[in-house]
Structures are given as C-alpha cells and as structure tokens.
C-alpha cells in the first residue's frame, strides 16, 4: 500500500513538469509565428531588397524553415539604406543586433567570403547571440547544423537559428531542404521542388545542390515526434507532386538563360552575379566550350545609345567571368542593341507592358564551337569508354537548346596514308560518333556528320585524328525599329522627306503612312505634336 502511494506521489510531479515544458515550447513557437506573421515556407517577412518587417532589417528574403526554431535568408548589404557594401558579405551589424533583439541565439553564415570581418558574437545585457561559419556542404558541417537545430527544438531556453547566404536563395535553400527532409518528413521530390520554388527563378544549374538534396537520408538520432513536427513545420503546397525526379542527368542544362538588367543599367545585381559564379564554375570545368556573351536592350530611347548599352552589358558579364577565373580565350562578347527582342513592341501603339519590355533587357549565352576531347588511334574509328562518357555529357548540354544544328566533323592527320585513306577514315570517325548518339537515344534531327580528311589540320601530329563539333544557329531576323518624327512648327512633308531621305521628292513615302492616296489639289494637314512615321 505504502509502495503504491510512493510511485503515485513521484509520477504526478514528473507529469506536471513535462506538461509545463510542453506548454512552454508551444507558447514559444506560437509567439514567433505571431511575431513574424509568416505561416508557409514560401512566405517572406523581408523582401529581396530587405524591406518588410523593420524588426528584421539587415536580412533579405527572410523565411521560416521551422517555426520558432530555424529561419533562412540573406544579408542585406547591397540594398542597405545606409551602409551599402558588396553583396558577398556576412550580415551587416544592424542585422545581427536586430536578430538578437527578437530572440535569436545562433546565426550561421553559409559561405566563407569575408567571414574574417564578422564578429563571433553580439551581446546586449544578458542576451547573447553566437555567430558561426558552416557551409553545410560536407558531412561534419551539415551535422553541426542539424545538431544545433535539434538542440534548439529540445531546449526551451534557446532562441531560433538564422541560416543565411548572400541572397537567401541557393545555399540557405539547400540547408532548409535538408532540415525539412529531416524534421518534417519532406520527400526527396518535395524537397527539390521547395528549393526551386524559393530560388526566385534562379534554379537552373546548381547540380551540386540538387544532388546533395537527393542523396541526403534523415538521421535517426535527430528524429522528432509527430506532435512536435506538426507544431513547427510550415505549410507548403507542392504543385508538382506528381512529377518524377529527373535532375541527375541535367548536369549541364544551363544554355537557355537570360540575365535581366534594369532600364538604362548595366551593373550586375546580386541575383545576376550569384548565378554567374555557378555558370563560371561550369565553364571552368568545360574548357572545350567557346561562348559568346550577347548583350541586348529594349526599344526605349535612342537606337545608338541602346547599341552602346547592350555592348556594356555584355562586356560587364565577360569581365565578371574573367575575374572569377574563366579562360578569356574561351569567351567573346558583343552588343546587339534593340535588334533581337524576345518580344517585339511597337513604340507608336505602346502595345507592350513594362514587364514585357523588361524581358528584352538581357544578356544571353551562345556556344560558338566545341573543341572535342575525342582522339583516335592511327587509322581507327573506335570510340573509347571515356570518350563515350564525354559525348553523353556534352550532348546533354547541347540538348538544352532545341534550335541549334550540329555538324560532327571527322578529321585525320596528314602524316600517314593517302588523301583517299584519310578522307575515308575521317568519315568513318564522324559516322561512328553519329551512330553512337543515335543508338543512345539522342534526337539526331538537327545533327549531321561529315569527314574532312586531313584538310583541316591544327596540330600537325597525331592529335589531328580528332572529332570537332560545329554549332550553328538559325538566322535571327533583325527587327528594325520604327522611327517617328514629332511635328514641329514650320514642318512640311517635303522638309521632313529631305531630312530623313535626303530627297524632298520622296514625300510619297510619308503620305502612304498617313493616307492611302491624295487627290489632286488635296492637302495633308500636319498638327504640331503629332507623330509621323519616317522609317
């Protein structure tokens, strides 16, 4: 009897203590939900320029990963109202101080760039916030982040963790996808879609991140109960839940990209420069590819000014890629002005929205040629296993642009054999590559092959036993801008014709754009301020 009473007295306080802890945890989570006013994973408390909730100023693209436990975003450096600096930096001081004020205990900077300039902690009276640098790319640093977040779930005395990169898109999105997979039971496909949806349209490429998300398996020691998960996990609607995973073979699929620019500008914004880092890494791994950087403008303003502006945009991107280590001999750049718009806009009718016009302000990339890695033994046309792998990768890359045409060019060295033999062996080599691609299931509709014998030697040794890929694009029709003359006092048709055509007799060109014909003795009345098309 006494023994039963002892257990009852012991268990009741334990239950009360446990319930109090649970209530405290639930209150903590609900307080942060209310404070930041975000419920779903894609919602933001601060936008891309760092504006939004003032209590979070110093952050960008602030989102919830686990309510009250972990949040993600970038550092507001480039767009800062007062203390602007380069985008590739840790959080600004006011960002650290504001996160301390709202209760954060830990911050993790996911890059190393300029980490030496950041404080390791911030204090305010009894409050303290610790600042760490962990990438999450390797097992140890990823485990440290998982451990930190798990401890925050288990310890009510700890405030949330803020995991940040520069923009709040790619690296912070990667770690967030891992955390959602671990603590919220997100599937691999759902985690990938979450990463893409929160990358603000900059999700092409980044295969390292996608493959790491695919390969991550939740760790047993960090598992939490379902009741806790229901409380801290944000809502997220995966609109592509019926898709299949198809990322593993997309290693090089980054050709069909446009880099946007503001009206009249050519400086690289953080979103553009961050993508160029990834694109530059791809080019460094593929030295056989030669690229043209093409600049374009919209139709607004003077045509000559737009030509110069498009050239500056292309040059800016070219210089950025060179500065991060891309071989300058593999790049060239050019400006195409307003002559190759994605969307044609008629200036007189004003038939394009601001968004449509903005799509024409861009830089694009175009492959000029590929210097093949494939070499052959003397008088042989057998493709090695290693070269077959290269062909798979390079044609995956080229398949991302459906408009290009490819000629597989076979070559032979001139040091051995007759011209007839060299011609035949070069044809066999080109056809062998073509047949391999066809048998692998590549679309060969726009691919042909041709042998050049020993006519196009480059090295004058056995390296001329090679394959090269010639890339051609459909001729893009140049759009000629329609020009208009605004009627001023004293203008006449003959005067306008003389100005634009150097011949006052070409009045008929102007008349046809105003009336189909003029009767004998009839006059055309020109009103001051009206537009008349002159070209």
Short mmCIF file of C-alpha atoms in Angstrom, two decimals:
data_model
loop_
_atom_site.label_atom_id
_atom_site.label_comp_id
_atom_site.label_asym_id
_atom_site.label_seq_id
_atom_site.Cartn_x
_atom_site.Cartn_y
_atom_site.Cartn_z
CA UNK A 1 0.00 0.00 0.00
CA UNK A 2 2.74 2.44 1.01
CA UNK A 3 4.78 1.42 -2.05
CA UNK A 4 1.92 2.28 -4.45
CA UNK A 5 1.49 5.68 -2.81
CA UNK A 6 5.21 6.38 -3.25
CA UNK A 7 5.03 5.79 -7.03
CA UNK A 8 1.90 7.90 -7.35
CA UNK A 9 3.47 10.81 -5.48
CA UNK A 10 6.62 10.51 -7.65
CA UNK A 11 4.89 10.28 -11.03
CA UNK A 12 2.41 13.17 -10.61
CA UNK A 13 5.13 15.90 -10.26
CA UNK A 14 7.02 14.38 -13.21
CA UNK A 15 3.91 14.57 -15.38
CA UNK A 16 3.20 18.15 -14.29
CA UNK A 17 6.81 19.18 -15.08
CA UNK A 18 6.68 17.54 -18.52
CA UNK A 19 3.35 19.19 -19.35
CA UNK A 20 4.72 22.58 -18.28
CA UNK A 21 7.68 22.12 -20.61
CA UNK A 22 5.37 21.22 -23.50
CA UNK A 23 3.20 24.25 -22.83
CA UNK A 24 6.27 26.49 -22.70
CA UNK A 25 7.51 25.06 -26.01
CA UNK A 26 4.13 25.55 -27.69
CA UNK A 27 3.92 29.15 -26.43
CA UNK A 28 7.43 29.83 -27.73
CA UNK A 29 6.56 28.56 -31.21
CA UNK A 30 3.24 30.42 -31.38
CA UNK A 31 4.89 33.66 -30.22
CA UNK A 32 7.36 33.54 -33.12
CA UNK A 33 4.59 32.72 -35.58
CA UNK A 34 2.72 35.78 -34.40
CA UNK A 35 5.83 37.97 -34.30
CA UNK A 36 6.96 37.28 -37.88
CA UNK A 37 3.49 36.80 -39.42
CA UNK A 38 4.57 34.01 -41.76
CA UNK A 39 2.90 30.60 -41.85
CA UNK A 40 4.04 28.94 -45.05
CA UNK A 41 7.53 28.05 -46.29
CA UNK A 42 7.47 30.35 -49.32
CA UNK A 43 6.22 33.46 -47.46
CA UNK A 44 8.68 36.26 -46.65
CA UNK A 45 8.96 38.69 -43.73
CA UNK A 46 11.54 40.75 -45.66
CA UNK A 47 11.71 41.00 -49.43
CA UNK A 48 14.60 40.78 -51.89
CA UNK A 49 15.71 44.35 -51.10
CA UNK A 50 15.50 43.84 -47.36
CA UNK A 51 12.27 45.76 -46.83
CA UNK A 52 9.37 44.42 -44.80
CA UNK A 53 9.31 43.92 -41.06
CA UNK A 54 11.58 46.56 -39.58
CA UNK A 55 12.48 44.33 -36.62
CA UNK A 56 14.29 42.09 -39.13
CA UNK A 57 16.11 44.84 -41.04
CA UNK A 58 19.54 43.68 -42.16
CA UNK A 59 18.13 40.44 -43.58
CA UNK A 60 16.83 39.68 -47.07
CA UNK A 61 14.24 37.14 -48.20
CA UNK A 62 13.60 36.11 -44.57
CA UNK A 63 11.55 32.88 -44.50
CA UNK A 64 10.57 30.28 -41.92
CA UNK A 65 12.11 26.82 -42.09
CA UNK A 66 10.81 25.53 -38.73
CA UNK A 67 8.56 27.96 -36.82
CA UNK A 68 10.32 29.34 -33.74
CA UNK A 69 13.34 27.09 -34.38
CA UNK A 70 15.10 27.89 -37.65
CA UNK A 71 14.80 30.63 -40.27
CA UNK A 72 16.60 31.32 -43.54
CA UNK A 73 17.52 34.27 -45.75
CA UNK A 74 20.34 36.51 -46.92
CA UNK A 75 22.24 39.53 -45.64
CA UNK A 76 21.10 42.98 -46.70
CA UNK A 77 24.38 44.53 -47.83
CA UNK A 78 23.92 45.58 -51.48
CA UNK A 79 20.49 47.19 -50.91
CA UNK A 80 21.16 48.58 -47.43
CA UNK A 81 19.66 52.03 -46.84
CA UNK A 82 22.75 53.49 -45.16
CA UNK A 83 25.76 51.16 -45.08
CA UNK A 84 25.93 49.68 -48.56
CA UNK A 85 28.66 47.18 -49.37
CA UNK A 86 29.26 44.30 -51.75
CA UNK A 87 26.66 41.53 -51.70
CA UNK A 88 29.20 38.81 -50.86
CA UNK A 89 29.47 39.58 -47.15
CA UNK A 90 28.22 38.32 -43.78
CA UNK A 91 25.23 40.01 -42.11
CA UNK A 92 25.53 43.76 -41.52
CA UNK A 93 25.84 44.88 -37.90
CA UNK A 94 22.24 46.08 -37.60
CA UNK A 95 21.08 42.69 -38.90
CA UNK A 96 22.94 40.94 -36.08
CA UNK A 97 21.63 43.38 -33.47
CA UNK A 98 18.03 43.14 -34.67
CA UNK A 99 18.08 39.33 -34.63
CA UNK A 100 19.47 39.44 -31.10
CA UNK A 101 16.63 41.78 -30.04
CA UNK A 102 13.92 39.43 -31.34
CA UNK A 103 15.41 36.46 -29.50
CA UNK A 104 17.75 34.60 -31.85
CA UNK A 105 20.53 32.61 -30.14
CA UNK A 106 22.59 31.46 -33.13
CA UNK A 107 23.35 32.61 -36.66
CA UNK A 108 25.15 30.55 -39.30
CA UNK A 109 26.88 32.16 -42.30
CA UNK A 110 26.95 29.54 -45.07
CA UNK A 111 29.87 31.00 -47.06
CA UNK A 112 33.48 31.86 -46.18
CA UNK A 113 33.83 35.09 -48.19
CA UNK A 114 34.77 37.99 -45.87
CA UNK A 115 33.99 35.92 -42.78
CA UNK A 116 37.07 37.43 -41.10
CA UNK A 117 35.24 40.79 -40.95
CA UNK A 118 32.33 39.44 -38.90
CA UNK A 119 32.07 39.38 -35.07
CA UNK A 120 31.83 35.95 -33.47
CA UNK A 121 29.11 37.06 -31.07
CA UNK A 122 26.87 40.01 -30.19
CA UNK A 123 25.67 40.85 -26.68
CA UNK A 124 23.09 43.17 -25.13
CA UNK A 125 22.97 42.95 -21.35
CA UNK A 126 22.22 39.34 -20.50
CA UNK A 127 21.36 38.49 -24.12
CA UNK A 128 23.96 36.85 -26.32
CA UNK A 129 23.93 35.75 -29.96
CA UNK A 130 26.68 33.49 -31.36
CA UNK A 131 27.78 33.73 -34.99
CA UNK A 132 29.20 30.67 -36.79
CA UNK A 133 30.57 29.89 -40.26
CA UNK A 134 29.43 26.48 -41.53
CA UNK A 135 28.80 25.64 -45.19
CA UNK A 136 26.69 22.50 -44.80
CA UNK A 137 28.37 21.04 -47.89
CA UNK A 138 30.37 18.34 -46.08
CA UNK A 139 29.11 15.80 -43.56
CA UNK A 140 30.70 17.41 -40.48
CA UNK A 141 29.41 20.95 -41.06
CA UNK A 142 25.96 19.65 -42.07
CA UNK A 143 25.84 17.51 -38.93
CA UNK A 144 26.80 20.54 -36.81
CA UNK A 145 23.84 22.48 -38.26
CA UNK A 146 21.46 19.55 -37.71
CA UNK A 147 22.70 19.22 -34.13
CA UNK A 148 22.26 22.97 -33.48
CA UNK A 149 18.69 22.91 -34.78
CA UNK A 150 17.84 19.72 -32.87
CA UNK A 151 19.17 21.25 -29.63
CA UNK A 152 17.00 24.35 -30.26
CA UNK A 153 13.94 22.07 -30.51
CA UNK A 154 14.83 20.29 -27.27
CA UNK A 155 15.93 23.30 -25.20
CA UNK A 156 13.28 25.92 -24.46
CA UNK A 157 15.95 28.36 -23.28
CA UNK A 158 17.42 28.65 -26.77
CA UNK A 159 16.12 31.11 -29.35
CA UNK A 160 15.93 30.37 -33.07
CA UNK A 161 18.78 29.81 -35.53
CA UNK A 162 19.17 32.05 -38.61
CA UNK A 163 20.86 30.29 -41.54
CA UNK A 164 21.92 32.71 -44.24
CA UNK A 165 23.79 33.01 -47.52
CA UNK A 166 24.03 36.21 -49.62
CA UNK A 167 20.64 36.44 -51.30
CA UNK A 168 18.64 33.93 -49.30
CA UNK A 169 18.11 31.58 -52.24
CA UNK A 170 20.55 28.79 -53.04
CA UNK A 171 22.76 27.75 -50.13
CA UNK A 172 20.25 28.67 -47.42
CA UNK A 173 17.59 26.92 -49.53
CA UNK A 174 19.78 23.81 -49.68
CA UNK A 175 20.19 23.63 -45.89
CA UNK A 176 16.48 24.35 -45.45
CA UNK A 177 15.56 21.47 -47.78
CA UNK A 178 17.78 19.18 -45.68
CA UNK A 179 16.11 20.36 -42.45
CA UNK A 180 12.61 19.89 -43.89
CA UNK A 181 13.56 16.41 -45.05
CA UNK A 182 14.93 15.59 -41.58
CA UNK A 183 12.33 17.16 -39.27
CA UNK A 184 9.16 17.47 -41.39
CA UNK A 185 9.30 14.28 -43.42
CA UNK A 186 9.55 16.00 -46.81
CA UNK A 187 10.14 13.52 -49.61
CA UNK A 188 13.13 13.97 -51.93
CA UNK A 189 10.90 15.32 -54.71
CA UNK A 190 9.09 17.72 -52.37
CA UNK A 191 12.43 18.95 -51.01
CA UNK A 192 13.72 19.63 -54.54
CA UNK A 193 10.56 21.48 -55.51
CA UNK A 194 10.75 23.53 -52.29
CA UNK A 195 14.35 24.53 -53.13
CA UNK A 196 13.32 25.57 -56.65
CA UNK A 197 10.21 27.47 -55.53
CA UNK A 198 12.27 29.54 -53.08
CA UNK A 199 15.12 30.29 -55.52
CA UNK A 200 13.14 33.18 -57.07
CA UNK A 201 13.52 31.84 -60.66
CA UNK A 202 17.33 31.26 -60.35
CA UNK A 203 17.18 27.47 -60.16
CA UNK A 204 18.86 26.36 -63.41
CA UNK A 205 22.19 24.65 -62.92
CA UNK A 206 23.22 24.20 -59.24
CA UNK A 207 23.51 20.44 -59.78
CA UNK A 208 25.78 20.10 -56.73
CA UNK A 209 22.92 21.29 -54.53
CA UNK A 210 20.25 19.19 -56.23
CA UNK A 211 22.31 16.02 -55.98
CA UNK A 212 23.09 16.69 -52.29
CA UNK A 213 19.36 17.07 -51.54
CA UNK A 214 18.64 13.82 -53.41
CA UNK A 215 21.38 11.93 -51.55
CA UNK A 216 20.56 13.13 -48.01
CA UNK A 217 19.00 10.47 -45.80
CA UNK A 218 17.36 11.57 -42.49
CA UNK A 219 19.48 10.70 -39.45
CA UNK A 220 17.94 8.54 -36.72
CA UNK A 221 19.41 10.42 -33.72
CA UNK A 222 17.78 13.70 -34.84
CA UNK A 223 14.25 12.36 -35.36
CA UNK A 224 11.41 14.14 -33.54
CA UNK A 225 7.87 13.06 -32.65
CA UNK A 226 4.94 13.85 -34.92
CA UNK A 227 3.28 16.23 -32.44
CA UNK A 228 6.39 18.44 -32.43
CA UNK A 229 6.67 18.30 -36.21
CA UNK A 230 3.03 19.36 -36.61
CA UNK A 231 3.71 22.41 -34.45
CA UNK A 232 6.94 23.66 -36.04
CA UNK A 233 6.70 22.62 -39.71
CA UNK A 234 5.44 25.33 -42.09
CA UNK A 235 2.72 24.79 -44.65
CA UNK A 236 3.94 24.12 -48.18
CA UNK A 237 1.83 23.15 -51.19
CA UNK A 238 3.83 21.21 -53.77
CA UNK A 239 2.08 21.93 -57.06
CA UNK A 240 4.30 19.43 -58.90
CA UNK A 241 3.96 16.48 -56.54
CA UNK A 242 3.17 14.10 -59.41
CA UNK A 243 6.42 14.88 -61.24
CA UNK A 244 9.30 12.41 -61.37
CA UNK A 245 12.86 13.12 -60.29
CA UNK A 246 14.89 14.00 -63.39
CA UNK A 247 17.73 16.11 -62.07
CA UNK A 248 20.64 13.69 -62.12
CA UNK A 249 21.11 13.92 -65.90
CA UNK A 250 20.79 17.72 -66.04
CA UNK A 251 24.42 18.38 -65.20
CA UNK A 252 24.99 20.92 -67.98
CA UNK A 253 21.49 22.20 -68.71
CA UNK A 254 22.08 25.94 -68.45
CA UNK A 255 22.21 27.21 -72.03
CA UNK A 256 18.75 28.74 -72.39
CA UNK A 257 19.21 31.50 -69.81
CA UNK A 258 18.67 35.25 -69.91
CA UNK A 259 20.23 37.59 -67.36
CA UNK A 260 17.95 40.59 -66.74
CA UNK A 261 19.02 44.23 -66.31
CA UNK A 262 17.24 47.38 -65.08
CA UNK A 263 16.25 50.03 -67.61
CA UNK A 264 19.31 52.02 -68.71
CA UNK A 265 21.63 49.98 -66.46
CA UNK A 266 24.50 47.58 -66.98
CA UNK A 267 25.73 46.92 -63.43
CA UNK A 268 25.35 43.35 -62.15
CA UNK A 269 22.80 43.00 -59.39
CA UNK A 270 23.31 40.33 -56.67
CA UNK A 271 20.96 37.87 -58.35
CA UNK A 272 22.95 38.04 -61.60
CA UNK A 273 26.42 37.86 -60.05
CA UNK A 274 25.47 34.89 -57.85
CA UNK A 275 24.26 32.96 -60.89
CA UNK A 276 27.40 33.88 -62.85
CA UNK A 277 29.51 32.25 -60.12
CA UNK A 278 27.73 28.97 -60.84
CA UNK A 279 27.87 29.44 -64.61
CA UNK A 280 31.58 30.33 -64.42
CA UNK A 281 32.29 27.13 -62.48
CA UNK A 282 30.59 25.16 -65.25
CA UNK A 283 32.71 26.87 -67.93
CA UNK A 284 35.92 26.20 -65.99
CA UNK A 285 35.06 22.51 -65.93
CA UNK A 286 34.38 22.57 -69.69
CA UNK A 287 37.38 24.31 -71.28
CA UNK A 288 36.49 22.80 -74.66
CA UNK A 289 33.44 25.10 -74.95
CA UNK A 290 33.72 28.55 -76.55
CA UNK A 291 30.99 31.01 -75.63
CA UNK A 292 29.77 34.34 -77.00
CA UNK A 293 28.24 36.68 -74.39
CA UNK A 294 25.47 38.64 -76.12
CA UNK A 295 24.07 41.91 -74.79
CA UNK A 296 20.59 43.22 -75.67
CA UNK A 297 18.43 46.25 -74.88
CA UNK A 298 14.77 47.20 -75.06
CA UNK A 299 13.43 49.58 -77.72
CA UNK A 300 13.06 52.63 -75.47
CA UNK A 301 15.36 55.58 -76.09
CA UNK A 302 17.87 56.31 -78.83
CA UNK A 303 18.91 53.39 -81.04
CA UNK A 304 22.62 54.26 -80.93
CA UNK A 305 22.54 54.62 -77.15
CA UNK A 306 20.88 51.21 -76.88
CA UNK A 307 23.62 49.67 -79.02
CA UNK A 308 26.28 51.05 -76.66
CA UNK A 309 24.29 49.96 -73.61
CA UNK A 310 23.92 46.38 -74.87
CA UNK A 311 27.66 46.24 -75.53
CA UNK A 312 28.39 47.44 -71.96
CA UNK A 313 26.10 44.75 -70.54
CA UNK A 314 27.88 42.01 -72.45
CA UNK A 315 31.28 43.40 -71.50
CA UNK A 316 30.33 43.57 -67.82
CA UNK A 317 29.37 39.89 -67.79
CA UNK A 318 32.50 38.98 -69.78
CA UNK A 319 34.74 40.83 -67.28
CA UNK A 320 33.00 39.20 -64.32
CA UNK A 321 33.57 35.72 -65.74
CA UNK A 322 37.25 36.51 -66.41
CA UNK A 323 37.68 37.81 -62.85
CA UNK A 324 36.41 34.53 -61.37
CA UNK A 325 38.88 32.51 -63.43
CA UNK A 326 37.22 31.64 -66.75
CA UNK A 327 39.77 31.44 -69.59
CA UNK A 328 39.44 34.65 -71.64
CA UNK A 329 40.38 32.81 -74.84
CA UNK A 330 37.17 30.79 -74.50
CA UNK A 331 34.93 33.88 -74.38
CA UNK A 332 33.95 36.74 -76.64
CA UNK A 333 31.27 39.39 -76.25
CA UNK A 334 29.12 41.62 -78.41
CA UNK A 335 26.18 44.00 -78.18
CA UNK A 336 23.11 43.62 -80.40
CA UNK A 337 21.20 46.70 -79.26
CA UNK A 338 17.44 46.51 -79.66
CA UNK A 339 17.54 44.42 -82.86
CA UNK A 340 16.89 40.95 -81.37
CA UNK A 341 13.98 41.35 -78.94
CA UNK A 342 12.30 38.40 -77.27
CA UNK A 343 9.04 40.34 -77.53
CA UNK A 344 8.51 42.85 -80.35
CA UNK A 345 7.00 46.12 -79.10
CA UNK A 346 5.55 48.79 -81.40
CA UNK A 347 6.53 52.17 -79.97
CA UNK A 348 3.65 54.08 -81.58
CA UNK A 349 0.93 51.69 -80.43
CA UNK A 350 2.55 51.29 -77.00
CA UNK A 351 1.37 47.67 -77.04
CA UNK A 352 3.83 46.16 -74.51
CA UNK A 353 3.61 46.12 -70.72
CA UNK A 354 6.57 47.16 -68.57
CA UNK A 355 7.18 43.50 -67.76
CA UNK A 356 7.25 42.54 -71.44
CA UNK A 357 9.64 45.38 -72.27
CA UNK A 358 11.95 44.38 -69.40
CA UNK A 359 12.41 40.88 -70.89
CA UNK A 360 14.30 42.42 -73.81
CA UNK A 361 16.94 43.97 -71.48
CA UNK A 362 19.19 40.98 -71.07
CA UNK A 363 22.44 39.12 -71.64
CA UNK A 364 22.35 35.68 -73.23
CA UNK A 365 24.97 32.99 -73.87
CA UNK A 366 25.60 31.24 -77.15
CA UNK A 367 28.00 28.38 -77.89
CA UNK A 368 30.29 29.23 -80.77
CA UNK A 369 32.20 25.95 -81.01
CA UNK A 370 33.33 22.87 -79.11
CA UNK A 371 36.88 21.63 -79.35
CA UNK A 372 36.37 17.92 -78.97
CA UNK A 373 38.25 15.77 -76.49
CA UNK A 374 37.91 12.71 -78.72
CA UNK A 375 41.11 11.39 -80.27
CA UNK A 376 41.63 8.17 -82.21
CA UNK A 377 44.39 5.65 -82.71
CA UNK A 378 46.07 5.52 -86.10
CA UNK A 379 43.60 4.61 -88.86
CA UNK A 380 40.98 3.64 -86.22
CA UNK A 381 37.42 4.85 -85.61
CA UNK A 382 36.74 3.13 -82.25
CA UNK A 383 35.36 5.45 -79.52
CA UNK A 384 36.80 4.76 -76.06
CA UNK A 385 34.60 4.32 -72.95
CA UNK A 386 35.94 7.61 -71.54
CA UNK A 387 35.11 9.47 -74.75
CA UNK A 388 31.61 7.98 -74.80
CA UNK A 389 31.04 9.45 -71.34
CA UNK A 390 32.21 12.84 -72.63
CA UNK A 391 29.81 12.58 -75.57
CA UNK A 392 26.91 11.80 -73.22
CA UNK A 393 27.63 14.86 -71.10
CA UNK A 394 28.26 17.29 -73.94
CA UNK A 395 25.11 16.29 -75.82
CA UNK A 396 23.04 16.53 -72.62
CA UNK A 397 24.37 20.07 -72.52
CA UNK A 398 23.60 20.82 -76.15
CA UNK A 399 20.12 19.30 -75.91
CA UNK A 400 19.02 22.23 -73.72
CA UNK A 401 18.87 24.43 -76.84
CA UNK A 402 16.49 22.90 -79.39
CA UNK A 403 17.31 25.44 -82.11
CA UNK A 404 20.96 24.65 -82.70
CA UNK A 405 22.29 22.48 -85.51
CA UNK A 406 25.38 20.34 -85.02
CA UNK A 407 27.81 19.05 -87.59
CA UNK A 408 30.04 16.22 -86.36
CA UNK A 409 33.32 16.79 -88.15
CA UNK A 410 35.77 13.92 -88.56
CA UNK A 411 39.48 14.64 -89.14
CA UNK A 412 42.66 12.73 -89.90
CA UNK A 413 46.35 13.58 -89.56
CA UNK A 414 48.32 14.15 -92.75
CA UNK A 415 51.46 12.33 -91.72
CA UNK A 416 50.28 8.87 -92.76
CA UNK A 417 48.17 7.40 -95.53
CA UNK A 418 46.94 8.79 -98.82
CA UNK A 419 44.36 11.56 -99.16
CA UNK A 420 41.81 8.93 -100.12
CA UNK A 421 42.50 6.86 -96.99
CA UNK A 422 42.47 9.96 -94.76
CA UNK A 423 39.14 11.08 -96.22
CA UNK A 424 37.59 7.67 -95.64
CA UNK A 425 38.84 7.28 -92.08
CA UNK A 426 37.65 10.80 -91.18
CA UNK A 427 34.18 9.94 -92.49
CA UNK A 428 34.15 6.69 -90.51
CA UNK A 429 35.06 8.59 -87.33
CA UNK A 430 32.30 11.17 -87.78
CA UNK A 431 29.74 8.50 -88.61
CA UNK A 432 30.80 6.39 -85.60
CA UNK A 433 30.03 9.31 -83.27
CA UNK A 434 26.70 9.95 -85.00
CA UNK A 435 25.68 6.28 -84.75
CA UNK A 436 26.67 6.14 -81.08
CA UNK A 437 24.48 9.16 -80.26
CA UNK A 438 21.57 7.79 -82.27
CA UNK A 439 21.78 4.40 -80.52
CA UNK A 440 21.87 6.17 -77.13
CA UNK A 441 18.53 7.81 -77.92
CA UNK A 442 19.67 11.37 -78.61
CA UNK A 443 17.49 13.35 -81.01
CA UNK A 444 19.56 13.43 -84.22
CA UNK A 445 17.10 15.52 -86.24
CA UNK A 446 19.43 18.53 -86.21
CA UNK A 447 22.69 16.55 -86.26
CA UNK A 448 24.67 15.54 -89.33
CA UNK A 449 28.20 14.26 -89.92
CA UNK A 450 30.98 14.93 -92.41
CA UNK A 451 34.57 13.84 -92.96
CA UNK A 452 37.25 16.40 -93.79
CA UNK A 453 40.21 14.08 -94.26
CA UNK A 454 43.47 15.87 -93.42
CA UNK A 455 42.38 19.24 -94.88
CA UNK A 456 41.93 20.99 -91.52
CA UNK A 457 45.00 20.05 -89.50
CA UNK A 458 45.62 22.10 -86.35
CA UNK A 459 48.44 20.31 -84.60
CA UNK A 460 50.26 18.51 -87.43
CA UNK A 461 50.66 15.39 -85.29
CA UNK A 462 48.51 12.53 -84.04
CA UNK A 463 46.17 14.94 -82.23
CA UNK A 464 44.66 15.75 -85.62
CA UNK A 465 42.95 12.34 -85.51
CA UNK A 466 40.00 14.01 -83.87
CA UNK A 467 36.31 14.93 -83.84
CA UNK A 468 35.05 18.53 -83.66
CA UNK A 469 31.51 19.84 -83.27
CA UNK A 470 30.45 22.81 -85.36
CA UNK A 471 27.49 24.66 -83.86
CA UNK A 472 25.16 26.79 -86.00
CA UNK A 473 22.04 28.70 -85.04
CA UNK A 474 19.04 29.67 -87.15
CA UNK A 475 19.44 33.17 -88.56
CA UNK A 476 17.54 35.51 -86.27
CA UNK A 477 15.62 38.15 -88.14
CA UNK A 478 16.76 41.60 -87.16
CA UNK A 479 13.91 43.83 -86.11
CA UNK A 480 14.19 47.33 -87.48
CA UNK A 481 12.85 49.92 -85.10
CA UNK A 482 10.03 52.06 -86.41
CA UNK A 483 11.04 55.72 -86.26
CA UNK A 484 8.68 58.61 -85.88
CA UNK A 485 9.10 62.34 -86.38
CA UNK A 486 7.24 64.64 -84.00
CA UNK A 487 5.71 67.55 -85.93
CA UNK A 488 7.10 70.97 -85.01
CA UNK A 489 6.11 74.45 -86.08
CA UNK A 490 7.23 75.14 -89.66
CA UNK A 491 7.38 71.47 -90.70
CA UNK A 492 6.15 70.34 -94.11
CA UNK A 493 6.13 66.94 -95.82
CA UNK A 494 8.85 67.98 -98.25
CA UNK A 495 11.01 69.29 -95.42
CA UNK A 496 10.63 66.05 -93.44
CA UNK A 497 11.35 63.97 -96.56
CA UNK A 498 14.52 65.95 -97.19
CA UNK A 499 15.67 65.45 -93.56
CA UNK A 500 15.21 61.67 -93.47
CA UNK A 501 15.62 60.63 -97.12
CA UNK A 502 17.84 63.44 -98.50
CA UNK A 503 15.26 63.87 -101.24
CA UNK A 504 12.14 66.03 -100.97
CA UNK A 505 10.61 64.13 -103.88
CA UNK A 506 10.10 61.12 -101.58
CA UNK A 507 7.08 62.76 -99.98
CA UNK A 508 5.09 59.70 -101.15
CA UNK A 509 6.80 57.58 -98.51
CA UNK A 510 5.34 59.82 -95.83
CA UNK A 511 1.90 60.14 -97.46
CA UNK A 512 1.41 56.37 -97.58
CA UNK A 513 1.74 56.17 -93.84
CA UNK A 514 -0.98 58.77 -93.30
CA UNK A 515 -3.39 58.24 -96.16
CA UNK A 516 -3.51 55.69 -98.92
CA UNK A 517 -3.52 58.47 -101.54
CA UNK A 518 -4.05 62.18 -102.03
CA UNK A 519 -6.41 63.58 -104.64
CA UNK A 520 -5.20 66.34 -106.96
CA UNK A 521 -5.00 69.59 -105.04
CA UNK A 522 -5.70 67.91 -101.66
CA UNK A 523 -3.53 68.93 -98.72
CA UNK A 524 -2.24 66.99 -95.74
CA UNK A 525 -2.63 68.95 -92.50
CA UNK A 526 0.23 68.43 -90.05
CA UNK A 527 -0.68 69.13 -86.44
CA UNK A 528 2.06 70.23 -84.03
CA UNK A 529 2.88 67.39 -81.60
CA UNK A 530 1.59 64.60 -83.86
CA UNK A 531 3.84 61.68 -84.81
CA UNK A 532 4.55 60.76 -88.39
CA UNK A 533 6.36 57.52 -89.19
CA UNK A 534 9.53 58.09 -91.20
CA UNK A 535 11.05 54.61 -91.29
#
